[in-house]
mmCIF file of C-alpha atoms in Angstrom:
data_model
loop_
_atom_site.group_PDB
_atom_site.id
_atom_site.type_symbol
_atom_site.label_atom_id
_atom_site.label_comp_id
_atom_site.label_asym_id
_atom_site.label_seq_id
_atom_site.Cartn_x
_atom_site.Cartn_y
_atom_site.Cartn_z
ATOM 1 C CA UNK F 1 -27.828 -36.805 78.795
ATOM 2 C CA UNK F 2 -30.811 -35.902 76.598
ATOM 3 C CA UNK F 3 -28.815 -36.627 73.439
ATOM 4 C CA UNK F 4 -28.391 -40.234 74.568
ATOM 5 C CA UNK F 5 -32.152 -40.520 75.145
ATOM 6 C CA UNK F 6 -32.873 -38.865 71.798
ATOM 7 C CA UNK F 7 -30.503 -41.211 69.978
ATOM 8 C CA UNK F 8 -32.086 -44.294 71.571
ATOM 9 C CA UNK F 9 -35.522 -42.949 70.705
ATOM 10 C CA UNK F 10 -34.465 -42.222 67.101
ATOM 11 C CA UNK F 11 -33.277 -45.802 66.676
ATOM 12 C CA UNK F 12 -36.414 -47.307 68.173
ATOM 13 C CA UNK F 13 -39.305 -44.897 68.737
ATOM 14 C CA UNK F 14 -41.708 -46.215 71.351
ATOM 15 C CA UNK F 15 -44.639 -44.460 72.947
ATOM 16 C CA UNK F 16 -43.338 -44.615 76.501
ATOM 17 C CA UNK F 17 -43.824 -41.625 78.783
ATOM 18 C CA UNK F 18 -41.419 -40.683 81.552
ATOM 19 C CA UNK F 19 -43.215 -41.574 84.771
ATOM 20 C CA UNK F 20 -42.660 -40.289 88.269
ATOM 21 C CA UNK F 21 -40.310 -37.450 87.419
ATOM 22 C CA UNK F 22 -40.582 -34.062 89.073
ATOM 23 C CA UNK F 23 -41.594 -30.857 87.357
ATOM 24 C CA UNK F 24 -38.020 -29.604 87.849
ATOM 25 C CA UNK F 25 -36.657 -32.535 85.851
ATOM 26 C CA UNK F 26 -39.332 -32.042 83.190
ATOM 27 C CA UNK F 27 -38.324 -28.378 82.848
ATOM 28 C CA UNK F 28 -34.656 -29.407 82.541
ATOM 29 C CA UNK F 29 -35.525 -31.904 79.797
ATOM 30 C CA UNK F 30 -37.562 -29.198 78.036
ATOM 31 C CA UNK F 31 -34.756 -26.620 78.320
ATOM 32 C CA UNK F 32 -32.203 -29.144 77.093
ATOM 33 C CA UNK F 33 -34.409 -30.051 74.127
ATOM 34 C CA UNK F 34 -34.831 -26.367 73.222
ATOM 35 C CA UNK F 35 -31.065 -25.815 73.464
ATOM 36 C CA UNK F 36 -30.041 -28.850 71.378
ATOM 37 C CA UNK F 37 -32.758 -28.276 68.797
ATOM 38 C CA UNK F 38 -31.627 -24.670 68.333
ATOM 39 C CA UNK F 39 -27.961 -25.627 68.149
ATOM 40 C CA UNK F 40 -28.473 -28.471 65.668
ATOM 41 C CA UNK F 41 -31.179 -26.614 63.732
ATOM 42 C CA UNK F 42 -28.980 -23.540 63.303
ATOM 43 C CA UNK F 43 -26.143 -25.815 62.192
ATOM 44 C CA UNK F 44 -28.389 -27.419 59.571
ATOM 45 C CA UNK F 45 -29.644 -24.013 58.414
ATOM 46 C CA UNK F 46 -26.074 -22.707 58.036
ATOM 47 C CA UNK F 47 -25.076 -25.832 56.100
ATOM 48 C CA UNK F 48 -28.110 -25.503 53.816
ATOM 49 C CA UNK F 49 -27.477 -21.784 53.286
ATOM 50 C CA UNK F 50 -23.845 -22.495 52.384
ATOM 51 C CA UNK F 51 -24.896 -25.106 49.835
ATOM 52 C CA UNK F 52 -27.530 -22.801 48.326
ATOM 53 C CA UNK F 53 -25.074 -19.901 48.083
ATOM 54 C CA UNK F 54 -22.344 -22.052 46.527
ATOM 55 C CA UNK F 55 -24.827 -23.356 43.929
ATOM 56 C CA UNK F 56 -26.324 -19.916 43.272
ATOM 57 C CA UNK F 57 -29.815 -20.962 44.365
ATOM 58 C CA UNK F 58 -31.982 -18.051 45.506
ATOM 59 C CA UNK F 59 -34.370 -18.890 48.354
ATOM 60 C CA UNK F 60 -36.264 -15.617 48.409
ATOM 61 C CA UNK F 61 -37.510 -13.905 51.530
ATOM 62 C CA UNK F 62 -38.806 -16.081 54.349
ATOM 63 C CA UNK F 63 -42.539 -15.613 54.963
ATOM 64 C CA UNK F 64 -41.923 -15.119 58.681
ATOM 65 C CA UNK F 65 -39.886 -11.992 57.964
ATOM 66 C CA UNK F 66 -42.577 -10.842 55.530
ATOM 67 C CA UNK F 67 -45.194 -11.222 58.276
ATOM 68 C CA UNK F 68 -43.475 -8.489 60.296
ATOM 69 C CA UNK F 69 -44.136 -5.929 57.563
ATOM 70 C CA UNK F 70 -47.768 -6.997 57.096
ATOM 71 C CA UNK F 71 -48.950 -7.155 60.724
ATOM 72 C CA UNK F 72 -48.387 -5.292 63.971
ATOM 73 C CA UNK F 73 -45.943 -6.758 66.512
ATOM 74 C CA UNK F 74 -48.741 -7.935 68.842
ATOM 75 C CA UNK F 75 -50.481 -9.636 65.901
ATOM 76 C CA UNK F 76 -47.264 -11.356 64.791
ATOM 77 C CA UNK F 77 -46.622 -12.456 68.380
ATOM 78 C CA UNK F 78 -50.124 -13.911 68.671
ATOM 79 C CA UNK F 79 -49.870 -15.738 65.329
ATOM 80 C CA UNK F 80 -46.280 -16.922 65.631
ATOM 81 C CA UNK F 81 -45.749 -17.580 69.332
ATOM 82 C CA UNK F 82 -49.216 -18.570 70.535
ATOM 83 C CA UNK F 83 -51.494 -19.795 67.738
ATOM 84 C CA UNK F 84 -49.018 -21.561 65.421
ATOM 85 C CA UNK F 85 -47.612 -23.804 68.199
ATOM 86 C CA UNK F 86 -51.081 -24.647 69.540
ATOM 87 C CA UNK F 87 -52.466 -25.487 66.098
ATOM 88 C CA UNK F 88 -49.392 -27.259 64.716
ATOM 89 C CA UNK F 89 -48.815 -29.379 67.817
ATOM 90 C CA UNK F 90 -52.483 -30.365 67.897
ATOM 91 C CA UNK F 91 -52.279 -31.403 64.231
ATOM 92 C CA UNK F 92 -48.862 -33.053 64.091
ATOM 93 C CA UNK F 93 -48.173 -34.404 67.587
ATOM 94 C CA UNK F 94 -51.681 -34.730 69.002
ATOM 95 C CA UNK F 95 -52.698 -37.722 66.856
ATOM 96 C CA UNK F 96 -49.651 -39.737 67.958
ATOM 97 C CA UNK F 97 -51.663 -40.809 70.998
ATOM 98 C CA UNK F 98 -53.805 -42.964 68.690
ATOM 99 C CA UNK F 99 -50.707 -45.000 67.772
ATOM 100 C CA UNK F 100 -49.324 -45.469 71.282
ATOM 101 C CA UNK F 101 -50.032 -49.198 71.352
ATOM 102 C CA UNK F 102 -49.718 -49.746 67.624
ATOM 103 C CA UNK F 103 -46.862 -51.508 65.859
ATOM 104 C CA UNK F 104 -47.124 -48.606 63.386
ATOM 105 C CA UNK F 105 -46.100 -46.008 65.956
ATOM 106 C CA UNK F 106 -42.558 -45.574 64.518
ATOM 107 C CA UNK F 107 -44.029 -44.963 61.059
ATOM 108 C CA UNK F 108 -46.633 -42.520 62.418
ATOM 109 C CA UNK F 109 -43.973 -40.742 64.463
ATOM 110 C CA UNK F 110 -41.568 -40.241 61.564
ATOM 111 C CA UNK F 111 -44.402 -39.263 59.210
ATOM 112 C CA UNK F 112 -45.426 -36.548 61.675
ATOM 113 C CA UNK F 113 -41.825 -35.243 61.650
ATOM 114 C CA UNK F 114 -41.616 -35.268 57.850
ATOM 115 C CA UNK F 115 -45.045 -33.687 57.360
ATOM 116 C CA UNK F 116 -44.179 -30.992 59.899
ATOM 117 C CA UNK F 117 -41.059 -30.203 57.889
ATOM 118 C CA UNK F 118 -42.914 -30.231 54.577
ATOM 119 C CA UNK F 119 -45.670 -27.892 55.740
ATOM 120 C CA UNK F 120 -42.943 -25.317 56.396
ATOM 121 C CA UNK F 121 -41.910 -25.393 52.730
ATOM 122 C CA UNK F 122 -44.665 -22.822 52.273
ATOM 123 C CA UNK F 123 -42.545 -20.383 54.300
ATOM 124 C CA UNK F 124 -40.228 -19.881 51.341
ATOM 125 C CA UNK F 125 -40.798 -17.638 48.329
ATOM 126 C CA UNK F 126 -40.167 -19.161 44.916
ATOM 127 C CA UNK F 127 -40.518 -22.612 46.428
ATOM 128 C CA UNK F 128 -41.257 -24.268 43.047
ATOM 129 C CA UNK F 129 -37.619 -24.137 41.927
ATOM 130 C CA UNK F 130 -36.594 -25.291 45.411
ATOM 131 C CA UNK F 131 -38.605 -28.540 45.278
ATOM 132 C CA UNK F 132 -35.573 -30.743 44.488
ATOM 133 C CA UNK F 133 -33.907 -29.232 47.558
ATOM 134 C CA UNK F 134 -36.881 -29.773 49.863
ATOM 135 C CA UNK F 135 -35.161 -32.228 52.254
ATOM 136 C CA UNK F 136 -32.287 -29.813 52.812
ATOM 137 C CA UNK F 137 -34.495 -26.738 52.925
ATOM 138 C CA UNK F 138 -36.812 -28.071 55.633
ATOM 139 C CA UNK F 139 -34.241 -30.171 57.510
ATOM 140 C CA UNK F 140 -34.248 -27.783 60.514
ATOM 141 C CA UNK F 141 -38.046 -27.958 60.766
ATOM 142 C CA UNK F 142 -38.042 -31.745 60.347
ATOM 143 C CA UNK F 143 -35.439 -32.003 63.113
ATOM 144 C CA UNK F 144 -37.605 -29.770 65.274
ATOM 145 C CA UNK F 145 -40.531 -32.088 64.579
ATOM 146 C CA UNK F 146 -38.415 -34.922 65.971
ATOM 147 C CA UNK F 147 -37.611 -33.002 69.169
ATOM 148 C CA UNK F 148 -41.249 -31.950 69.562
ATOM 149 C CA UNK F 149 -42.428 -35.520 69.021
ATOM 150 C CA UNK F 150 -39.932 -36.824 71.574
ATOM 151 C CA UNK F 151 -41.211 -34.346 74.166
ATOM 152 C CA UNK F 152 -44.817 -35.129 73.280
ATOM 153 C CA UNK F 153 -44.270 -38.839 73.865
ATOM 154 C CA UNK F 154 -42.036 -38.605 76.937
ATOM 155 C CA UNK F 155 -43.521 -35.612 78.785
ATOM 156 C CA UNK F 156 -46.884 -34.832 77.201
ATOM 157 C CA UNK F 157 -48.352 -32.612 74.508
ATOM 158 C CA UNK F 158 -48.099 -29.529 76.722
ATOM 159 C CA UNK F 159 -44.288 -29.782 76.737
ATOM 160 C CA UNK F 160 -44.168 -30.010 72.946
ATOM 161 C CA UNK F 161 -46.350 -26.899 72.805
ATOM 162 C CA UNK F 162 -44.087 -25.101 75.301
ATOM 163 C CA UNK F 163 -40.978 -25.976 73.295
ATOM 164 C CA UNK F 164 -42.609 -24.811 70.080
ATOM 165 C CA UNK F 165 -43.646 -21.554 71.775
ATOM 166 C CA UNK F 166 -40.119 -21.055 73.150
ATOM 167 C CA UNK F 167 -38.581 -21.689 69.728
ATOM 168 C CA UNK F 168 -40.965 -19.349 67.923
ATOM 169 C CA UNK F 169 -40.637 -16.787 70.725
ATOM 170 C CA UNK F 170 -36.857 -16.718 70.326
ATOM 171 C CA UNK F 171 -37.269 -16.391 66.560
ATOM 172 C CA UNK F 172 -39.792 -13.586 67.123
ATOM 173 C CA UNK F 173 -37.307 -11.705 69.327
ATOM 174 C CA UNK F 174 -34.450 -12.247 66.899
ATOM 175 C CA UNK F 175 -36.423 -10.963 63.918
ATOM 176 C CA UNK F 176 -37.925 -8.102 65.949
ATOM 177 C CA UNK F 177 -34.481 -6.811 66.877
ATOM 178 C CA UNK F 178 -32.803 -7.374 63.510
ATOM 179 C CA UNK F 179 -35.462 -6.594 60.890
ATOM 180 C CA UNK F 180 -37.415 -3.650 62.238
ATOM 181 C CA UNK F 181 -36.297 -0.012 61.789
#
């Protein structure tokens, strides 16, 4: 169901909020967005990794993993799961409200998705030699920006923040259980 709404929105982004829907339905939309973003984002990441491996391109260690060796778990949790979503959603999705009645909303929306992806290029070591591969490298984050923007427009900024927190929280748990001694 959400994929149909996402596809329609992708083809013609409009700043139109869902009105009169219950909190239960909002939570279901949020959960569905988290699920599909993770599924599609992981698929994109696997595809990108396969291409990089087959071409012999080294990505280096991801800065998120590096953070776990530099900070305590509570500090990483605060930075990654609480602060990053609040700050990033305020910066990238918050300003969309200023374009809600503008004919430039589709442009502003897609720019917010692209900029969100690009800002995550800094998460990769040796990113200079990866510049030609930027679209592929940050495709999962750009896709996430689309999902977050959709939720921001349809349900409100708080739902984009919640999705971002859920995503980063799952990543935090995954790295915590796989990277630490």
